[in-house]
Coordinates of C-alpha atoms and ligand atoms in Angstrom, one line a residue:
X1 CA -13.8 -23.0 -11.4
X2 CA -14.5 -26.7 -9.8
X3 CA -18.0 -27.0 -8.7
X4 CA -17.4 -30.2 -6.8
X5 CA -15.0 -28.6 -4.6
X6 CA -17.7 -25.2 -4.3
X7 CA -17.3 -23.7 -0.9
X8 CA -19.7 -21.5 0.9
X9 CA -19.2 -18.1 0.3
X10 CA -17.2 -16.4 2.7
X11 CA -18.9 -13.9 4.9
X12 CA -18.1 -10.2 4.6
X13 CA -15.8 -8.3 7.7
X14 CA -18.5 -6.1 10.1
X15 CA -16.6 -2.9 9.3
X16 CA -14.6 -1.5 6.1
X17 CA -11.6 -3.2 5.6
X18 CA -9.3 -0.3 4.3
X19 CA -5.8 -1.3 2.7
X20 CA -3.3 0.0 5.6
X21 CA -4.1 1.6 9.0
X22 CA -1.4 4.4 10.8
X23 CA 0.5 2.9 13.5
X24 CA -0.4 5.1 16.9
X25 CA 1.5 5.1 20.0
X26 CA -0.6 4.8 23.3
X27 CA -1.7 8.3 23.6
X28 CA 0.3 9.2 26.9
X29 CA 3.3 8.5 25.2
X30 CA 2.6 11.5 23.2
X31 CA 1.3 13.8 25.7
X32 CA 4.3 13.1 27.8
X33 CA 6.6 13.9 24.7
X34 CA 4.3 17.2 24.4
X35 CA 4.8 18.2 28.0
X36 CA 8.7 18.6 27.3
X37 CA 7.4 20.8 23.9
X38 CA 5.4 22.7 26.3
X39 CA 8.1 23.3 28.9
X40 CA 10.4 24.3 26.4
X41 CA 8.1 26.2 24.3
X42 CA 9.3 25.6 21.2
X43 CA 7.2 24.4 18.5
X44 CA 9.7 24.1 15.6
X45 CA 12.6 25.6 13.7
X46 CA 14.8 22.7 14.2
X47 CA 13.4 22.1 18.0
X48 CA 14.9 19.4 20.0
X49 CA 12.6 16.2 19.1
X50 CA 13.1 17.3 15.4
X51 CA 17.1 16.9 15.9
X52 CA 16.4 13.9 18.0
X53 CA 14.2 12.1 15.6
X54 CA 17.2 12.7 12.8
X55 CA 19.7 11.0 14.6
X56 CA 17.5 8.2 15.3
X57 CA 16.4 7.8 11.6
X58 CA 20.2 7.9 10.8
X59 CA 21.4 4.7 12.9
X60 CA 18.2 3.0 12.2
X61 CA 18.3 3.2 8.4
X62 CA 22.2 3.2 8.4
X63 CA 22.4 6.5 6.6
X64 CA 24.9 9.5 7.0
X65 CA 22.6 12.4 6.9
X66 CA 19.0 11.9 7.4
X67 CA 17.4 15.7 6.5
X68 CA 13.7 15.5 7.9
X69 CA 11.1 18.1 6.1
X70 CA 7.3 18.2 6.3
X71 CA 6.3 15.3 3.8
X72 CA 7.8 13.8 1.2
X73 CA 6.6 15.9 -1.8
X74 CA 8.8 18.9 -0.3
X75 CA 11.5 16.4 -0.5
X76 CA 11.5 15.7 -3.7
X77 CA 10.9 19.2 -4.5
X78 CA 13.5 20.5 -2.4
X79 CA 16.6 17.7 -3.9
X80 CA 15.6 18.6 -7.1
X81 CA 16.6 22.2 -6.7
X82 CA 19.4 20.9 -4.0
X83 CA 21.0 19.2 -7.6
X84 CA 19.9 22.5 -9.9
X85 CA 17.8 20.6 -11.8
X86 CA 16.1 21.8 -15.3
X87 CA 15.0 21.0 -18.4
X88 CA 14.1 17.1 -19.0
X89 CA 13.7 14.7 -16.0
X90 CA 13.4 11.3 -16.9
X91 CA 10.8 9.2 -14.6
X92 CA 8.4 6.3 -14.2
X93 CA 4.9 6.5 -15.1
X94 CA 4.0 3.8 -12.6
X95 CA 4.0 5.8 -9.3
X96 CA 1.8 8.3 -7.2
X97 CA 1.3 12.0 -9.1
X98 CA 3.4 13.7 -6.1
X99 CA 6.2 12.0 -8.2
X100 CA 5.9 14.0 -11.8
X101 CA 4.0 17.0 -10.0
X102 CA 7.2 17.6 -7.9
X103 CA 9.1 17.9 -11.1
X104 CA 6.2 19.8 -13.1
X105 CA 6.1 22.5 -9.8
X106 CA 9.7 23.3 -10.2
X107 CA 9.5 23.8 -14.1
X108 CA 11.1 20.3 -15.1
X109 CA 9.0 18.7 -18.0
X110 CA 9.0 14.7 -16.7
X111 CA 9.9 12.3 -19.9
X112 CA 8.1 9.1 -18.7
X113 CA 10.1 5.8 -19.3
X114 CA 8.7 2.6 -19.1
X115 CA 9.3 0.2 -16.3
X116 CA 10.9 -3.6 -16.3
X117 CA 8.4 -6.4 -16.0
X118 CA 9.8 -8.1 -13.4
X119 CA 10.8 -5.1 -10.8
X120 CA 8.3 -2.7 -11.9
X121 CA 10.8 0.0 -11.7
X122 CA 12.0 2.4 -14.5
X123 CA 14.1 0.0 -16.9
X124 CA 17.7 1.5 -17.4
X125 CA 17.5 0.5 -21.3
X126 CA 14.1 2.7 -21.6
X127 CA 15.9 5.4 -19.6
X128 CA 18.8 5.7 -22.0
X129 CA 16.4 5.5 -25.2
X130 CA 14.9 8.8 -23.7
X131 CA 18.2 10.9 -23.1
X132 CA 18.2 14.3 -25.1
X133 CA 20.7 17.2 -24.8
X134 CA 17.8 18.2 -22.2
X135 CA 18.0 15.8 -19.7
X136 CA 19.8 17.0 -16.7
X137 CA 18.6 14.0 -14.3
X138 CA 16.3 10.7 -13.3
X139 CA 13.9 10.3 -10.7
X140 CA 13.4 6.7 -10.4
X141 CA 10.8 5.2 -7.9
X142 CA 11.7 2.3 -5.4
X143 CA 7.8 0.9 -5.9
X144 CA 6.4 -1.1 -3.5
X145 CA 9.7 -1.2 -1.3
X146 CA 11.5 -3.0 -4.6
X147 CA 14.7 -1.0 -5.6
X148 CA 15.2 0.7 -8.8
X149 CA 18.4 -1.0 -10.6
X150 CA 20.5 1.3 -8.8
X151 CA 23.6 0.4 -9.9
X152 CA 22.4 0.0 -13.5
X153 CA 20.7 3.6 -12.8
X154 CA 23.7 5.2 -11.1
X155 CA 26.2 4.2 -13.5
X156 CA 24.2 5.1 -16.8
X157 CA 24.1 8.7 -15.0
X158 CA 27.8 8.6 -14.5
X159 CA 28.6 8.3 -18.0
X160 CA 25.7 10.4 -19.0
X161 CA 26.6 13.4 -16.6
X162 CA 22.9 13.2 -14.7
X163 CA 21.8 13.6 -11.4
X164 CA 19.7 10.7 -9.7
X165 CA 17.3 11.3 -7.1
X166 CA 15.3 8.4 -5.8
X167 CA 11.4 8.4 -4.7
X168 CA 12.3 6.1 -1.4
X169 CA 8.3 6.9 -0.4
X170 CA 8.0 2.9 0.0
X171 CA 11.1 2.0 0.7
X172 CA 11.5 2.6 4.6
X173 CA 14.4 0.9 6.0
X174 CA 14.5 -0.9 2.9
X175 CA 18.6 -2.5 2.3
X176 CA 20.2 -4.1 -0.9
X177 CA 22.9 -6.8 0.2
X178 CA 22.7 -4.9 3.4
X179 CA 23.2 -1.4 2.0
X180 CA 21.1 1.5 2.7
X181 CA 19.2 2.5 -0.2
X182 CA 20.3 6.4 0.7
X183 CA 23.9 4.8 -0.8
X184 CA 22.6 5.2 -4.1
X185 CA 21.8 7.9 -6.4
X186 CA 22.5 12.1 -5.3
X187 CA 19.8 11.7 -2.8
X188 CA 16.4 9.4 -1.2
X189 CA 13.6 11.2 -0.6
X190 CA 11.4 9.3 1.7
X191 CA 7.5 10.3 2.9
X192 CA 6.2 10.0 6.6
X193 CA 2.4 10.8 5.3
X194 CA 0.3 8.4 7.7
X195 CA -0.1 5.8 5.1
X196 CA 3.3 4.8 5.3
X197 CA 5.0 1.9 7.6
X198 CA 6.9 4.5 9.1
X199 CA 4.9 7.8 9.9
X200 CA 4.9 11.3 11.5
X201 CA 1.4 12.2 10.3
X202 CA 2.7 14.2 7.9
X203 CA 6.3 14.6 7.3
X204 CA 9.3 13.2 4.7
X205 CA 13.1 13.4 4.9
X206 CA 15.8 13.3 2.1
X207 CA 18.5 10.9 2.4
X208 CA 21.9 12.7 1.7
X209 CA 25.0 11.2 1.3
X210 CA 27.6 14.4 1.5
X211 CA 27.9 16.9 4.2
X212 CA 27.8 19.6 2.0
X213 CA 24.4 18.2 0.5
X214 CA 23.1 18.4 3.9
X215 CA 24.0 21.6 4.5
X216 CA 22.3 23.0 1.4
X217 CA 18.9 21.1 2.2
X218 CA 19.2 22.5 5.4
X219 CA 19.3 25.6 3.8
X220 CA 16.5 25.4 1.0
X221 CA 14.1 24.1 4.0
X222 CA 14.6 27.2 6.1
X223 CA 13.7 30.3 3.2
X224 CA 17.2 30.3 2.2
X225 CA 18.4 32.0 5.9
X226 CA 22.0 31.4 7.1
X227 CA 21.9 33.6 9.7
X228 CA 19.8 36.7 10.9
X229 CA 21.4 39.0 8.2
X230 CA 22.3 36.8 5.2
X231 CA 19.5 35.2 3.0
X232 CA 21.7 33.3 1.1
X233 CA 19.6 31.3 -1.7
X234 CA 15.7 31.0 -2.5
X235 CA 14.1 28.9 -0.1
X236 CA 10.8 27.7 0.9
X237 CA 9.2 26.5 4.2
X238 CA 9.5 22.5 4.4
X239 CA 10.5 22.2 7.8
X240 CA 9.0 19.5 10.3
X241 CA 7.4 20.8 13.9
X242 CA 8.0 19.2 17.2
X243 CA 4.5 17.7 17.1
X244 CA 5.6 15.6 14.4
X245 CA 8.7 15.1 15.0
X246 CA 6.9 13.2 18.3
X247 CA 4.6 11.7 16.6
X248 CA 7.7 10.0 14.5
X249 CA 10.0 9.3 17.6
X250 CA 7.0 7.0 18.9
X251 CA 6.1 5.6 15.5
X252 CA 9.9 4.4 15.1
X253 CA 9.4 2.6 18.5
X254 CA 6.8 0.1 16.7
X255 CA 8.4 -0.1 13.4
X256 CA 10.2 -3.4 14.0
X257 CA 6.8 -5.1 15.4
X258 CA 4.7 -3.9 12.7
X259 CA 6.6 -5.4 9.9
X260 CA 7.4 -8.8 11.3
X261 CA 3.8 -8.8 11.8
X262 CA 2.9 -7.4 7.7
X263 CA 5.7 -10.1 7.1
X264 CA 3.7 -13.0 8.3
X265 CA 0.4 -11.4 6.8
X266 CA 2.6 -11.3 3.2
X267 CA 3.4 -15.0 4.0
X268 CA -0.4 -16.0 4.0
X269 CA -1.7 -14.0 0.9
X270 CA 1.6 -15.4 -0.5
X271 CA 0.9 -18.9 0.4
X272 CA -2.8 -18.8 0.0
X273 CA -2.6 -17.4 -4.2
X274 CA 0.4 -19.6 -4.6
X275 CA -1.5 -22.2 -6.5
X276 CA -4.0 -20.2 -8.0
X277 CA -3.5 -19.6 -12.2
X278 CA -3.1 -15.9 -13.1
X279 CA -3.0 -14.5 -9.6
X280 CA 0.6 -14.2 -7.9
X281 CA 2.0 -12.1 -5.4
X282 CA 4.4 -9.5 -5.9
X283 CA 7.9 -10.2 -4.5
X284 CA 11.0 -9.0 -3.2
X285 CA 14.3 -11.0 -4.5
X286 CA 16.2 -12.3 -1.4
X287 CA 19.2 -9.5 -1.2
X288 CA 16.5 -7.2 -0.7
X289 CA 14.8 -6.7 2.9
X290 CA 11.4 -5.9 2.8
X291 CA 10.3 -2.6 3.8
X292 CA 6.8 -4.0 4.4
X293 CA 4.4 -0.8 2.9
X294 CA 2.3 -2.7 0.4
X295 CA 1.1 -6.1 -0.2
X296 CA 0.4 -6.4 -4.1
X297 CA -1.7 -8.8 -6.2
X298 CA -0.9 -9.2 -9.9
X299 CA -4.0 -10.4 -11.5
X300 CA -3.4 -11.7 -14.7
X301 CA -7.2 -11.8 -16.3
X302 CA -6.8 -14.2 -19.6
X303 CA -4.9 -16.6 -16.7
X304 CA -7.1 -16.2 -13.6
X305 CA -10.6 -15.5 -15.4
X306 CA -11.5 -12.9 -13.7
X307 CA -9.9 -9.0 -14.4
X308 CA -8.7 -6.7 -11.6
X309 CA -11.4 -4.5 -11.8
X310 CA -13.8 -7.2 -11.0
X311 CA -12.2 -8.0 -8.3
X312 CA -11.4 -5.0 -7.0
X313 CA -15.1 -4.0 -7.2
X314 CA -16.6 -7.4 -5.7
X315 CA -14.0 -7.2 -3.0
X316 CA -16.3 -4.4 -1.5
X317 CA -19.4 -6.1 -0.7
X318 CA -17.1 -8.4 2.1
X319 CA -16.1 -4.8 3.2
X320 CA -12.6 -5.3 1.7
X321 CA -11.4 -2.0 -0.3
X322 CA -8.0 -2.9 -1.6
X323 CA -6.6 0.1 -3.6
X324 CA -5.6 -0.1 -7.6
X325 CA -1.9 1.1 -6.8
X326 CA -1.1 2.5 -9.4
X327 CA -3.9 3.1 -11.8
X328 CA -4.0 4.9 -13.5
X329 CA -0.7 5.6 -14.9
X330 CA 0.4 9.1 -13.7
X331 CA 0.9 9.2 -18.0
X332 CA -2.5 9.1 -18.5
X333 CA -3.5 12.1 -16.3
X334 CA -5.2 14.8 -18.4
X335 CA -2.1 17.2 -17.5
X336 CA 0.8 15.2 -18.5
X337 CA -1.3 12.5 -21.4
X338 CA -0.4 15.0 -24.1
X339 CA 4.0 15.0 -23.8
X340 CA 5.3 12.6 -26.5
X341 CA 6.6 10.3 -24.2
X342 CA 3.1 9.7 -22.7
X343 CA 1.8 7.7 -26.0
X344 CA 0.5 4.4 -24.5
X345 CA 2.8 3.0 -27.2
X346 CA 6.1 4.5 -25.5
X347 CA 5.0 2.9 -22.0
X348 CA 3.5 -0.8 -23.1
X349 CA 5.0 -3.2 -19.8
X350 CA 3.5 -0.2 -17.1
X351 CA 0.1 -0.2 -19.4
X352 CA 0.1 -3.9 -18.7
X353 CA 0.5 -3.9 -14.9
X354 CA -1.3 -0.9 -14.2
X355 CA -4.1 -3.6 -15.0
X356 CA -3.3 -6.2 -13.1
X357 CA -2.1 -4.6 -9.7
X358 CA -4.3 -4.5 -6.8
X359 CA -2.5 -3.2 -3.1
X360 CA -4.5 -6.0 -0.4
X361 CA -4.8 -4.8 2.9
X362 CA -2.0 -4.6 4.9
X363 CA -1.4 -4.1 8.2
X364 CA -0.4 -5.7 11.4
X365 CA -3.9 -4.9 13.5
X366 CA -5.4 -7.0 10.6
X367 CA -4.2 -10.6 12.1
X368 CA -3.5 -13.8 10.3
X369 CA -7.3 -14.7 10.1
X370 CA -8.0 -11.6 8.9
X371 CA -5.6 -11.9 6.1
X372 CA -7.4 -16.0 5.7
X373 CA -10.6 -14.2 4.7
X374 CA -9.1 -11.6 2.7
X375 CA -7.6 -14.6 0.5
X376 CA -10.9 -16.4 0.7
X377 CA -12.9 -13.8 -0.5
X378 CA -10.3 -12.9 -3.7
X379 CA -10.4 -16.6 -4.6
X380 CA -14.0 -17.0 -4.2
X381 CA -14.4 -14.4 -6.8
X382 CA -11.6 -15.6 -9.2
X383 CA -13.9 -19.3 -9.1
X384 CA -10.6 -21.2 -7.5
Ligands
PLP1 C1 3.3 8.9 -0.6 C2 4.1 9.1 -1.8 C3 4.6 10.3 -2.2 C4 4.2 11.6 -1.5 O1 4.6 11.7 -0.2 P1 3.9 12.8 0.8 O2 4.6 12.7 2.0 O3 2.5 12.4 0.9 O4 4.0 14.2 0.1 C5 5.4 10.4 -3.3 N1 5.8 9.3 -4.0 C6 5.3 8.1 -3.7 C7 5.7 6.9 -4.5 C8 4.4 7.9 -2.6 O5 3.8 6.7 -2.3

């Protein structure tokens, strides 16, 4: 607080302020994609736009087999059963419930590790602490677009004999040293919900990296069928349509726009908080390119004197409603709060920043200025 440098309070936005908003492609650009749907009259089952959009998402995320399925939750359902896994599973606490509830909805009991302090992401040491003769595999989350240690992860499950699946949700087109993150792990799962940078509405893919992985997700999407007389394995329905598949090829078309312009929207709230005690923007190291999803404050209360919550709360009389990504911890939900390796004291560093994290809005229709009085109205209520 410095009274002699008080400013007016800023003023609050005319309408609600929500913390992303979908990318949508000028309407006739859809209807004209219909009108070839409608010719052909095919509305899915591996239609046209549905192959189309796969070999797209292939060269544009430089990965070998790009499976595309109707969102992301199938995904991860679908690689886990791809991989035959059972038993233990071990995850990350700090992520959206689709994450343990895929694992819980295929009978897989998650064993929640904690995450590193610095990447937020499941902490290879804390995953190797929580190996039992169980354990057949870990679903590590890429949070906020920031890579898991991959090849920390990957090699632990080496030695171990586990399977690694990765939640990719916010990690669209994300690259380590200029590698695809579908190079790592058994498979990337990634989710096309309408909240995401990269959307088909609903929708999701799995990122494969053999042939014969591919071919088996391509089976398990599709009820098991091979051909009309041979059911071959138990699958379920979690193919994409043509409609999304449209929606998707026109979304990619604005991907590289939108996040140059989220990057220069991250560069404001970054410079704006840099100065301020206890509040600091969370970032990507260099040899990682930025997929863009989320722009996230860590508010650090006994530093900034103010708490999350507070802010978070006060944020909504200027029409601002950021979103407590993720809080609370998926550990603490009534379902899974009771496994052993939910105890608060098994999980301290993801306690900790599920506190302090708060997702600002972020998205490319919001403009620099509008990004200014996001900043303005976050430090007017931290006092700074
Ligand atoms: C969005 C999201 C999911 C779920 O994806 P859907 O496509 O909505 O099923 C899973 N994990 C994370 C981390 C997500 O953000």
């Amino acid at each position: 607080m410095n009274p002699g440098r008080a400013q007016p309070a800023p003023t609050a936005f005319s309408a609600p302020i929500h913390v992303t908003r979908p990318l949508l492609p000028p309407l006739s650009d859809y209807t004209e994609l219909l009108e070839g749907v409608w010719q052909r009259q095919w509305l899915t089952n591996n239609g046209e736009l549905t192959q189309q959009l796969e070999r797209r998402l292939e060269a544009y995320l430089g990965a070998p087999h790009v499976a595309v399925l109707g969102n992301g939750t199938l995904a991860l359902q679908l690689a886990l059963r791809c991989f035959d896994l059972a038993g233990e599973v071990i995850t990350t606490p700090f992520t959206f419930p689709a994450t343990p509830h895929a694992l819980d909805s295929v009978g897989i009991v998650p064993v929640f590790a904690d995450i590193d302090p610095q990447t937020l992401t499941l902490s290879p040491s804390a995953v190797e602490q929580a190996i039992t003769p169980r354990t057949s595999g870990v679903l590590g989350v890429h949070v906020y677009g920031m890579p898991c240690d991959v090849e920390a992860i990957d090699a632990l499950a080496a030695r171990r004999g586990l399977r690694v699946i990765y939640d990719g949700a916010h990690a669209f087109g994300a690259r380590i040293g200029g590698r695809s993150i579908g190079d790592f792990g058994d498979a990337t799962m990634l989710s096309f919900h309408a909240t995401k940078l990269f959307h088909s509405a609903e929708g999701g893919a799995l990122l494969l990296r053999r042939p014969e992985d591919r071919a088996r997700i391509d089976l398990l999407r599709n009820f098991g069928i091979r051909d009309e007389v041979s059911v071959v394995t138990p699958g379920v329905n979690a193919k994409m349509n043509e409609l999304q598949a449209a929606m998707g090829l026109l979304v990619l078309d604005q991907v590289e726009q939108e996040r140059a312009a989220r990057a220069r929207l991250k560069a404001i709230y970054t410079e704006r908080f840099a100065a301020a005690p206890g509040l600091r923007m969370f970032a990507l190291p260099d040899s990682v390119s930025d997929s863009n999803q989320y722009a996230v404050l860590l508010i650090d209360a006994d530093e900034a004197g103010v708490d999350r919550d507070t802010v978070y709360e006060r944020l909504k009389a200027f029409n601002i409603f950021s979103r407590r990504y993720f809080y609370p911890l998926c550990s603490e939900a009534p379902h899974y709060r009771d496994l052993p390796s939910a105890a608060p004291a098994n999980l301290p560093v993801a306690r900790r920043i599920s506190r302090q994290v708060l997702a600002l809005p972020y998205f490319g229709a919001l403009g620099e200025e509008g990004a200014h009085r996001i900043a303005d109205a976050v430090l007017h209520i931290a006092g700074q």
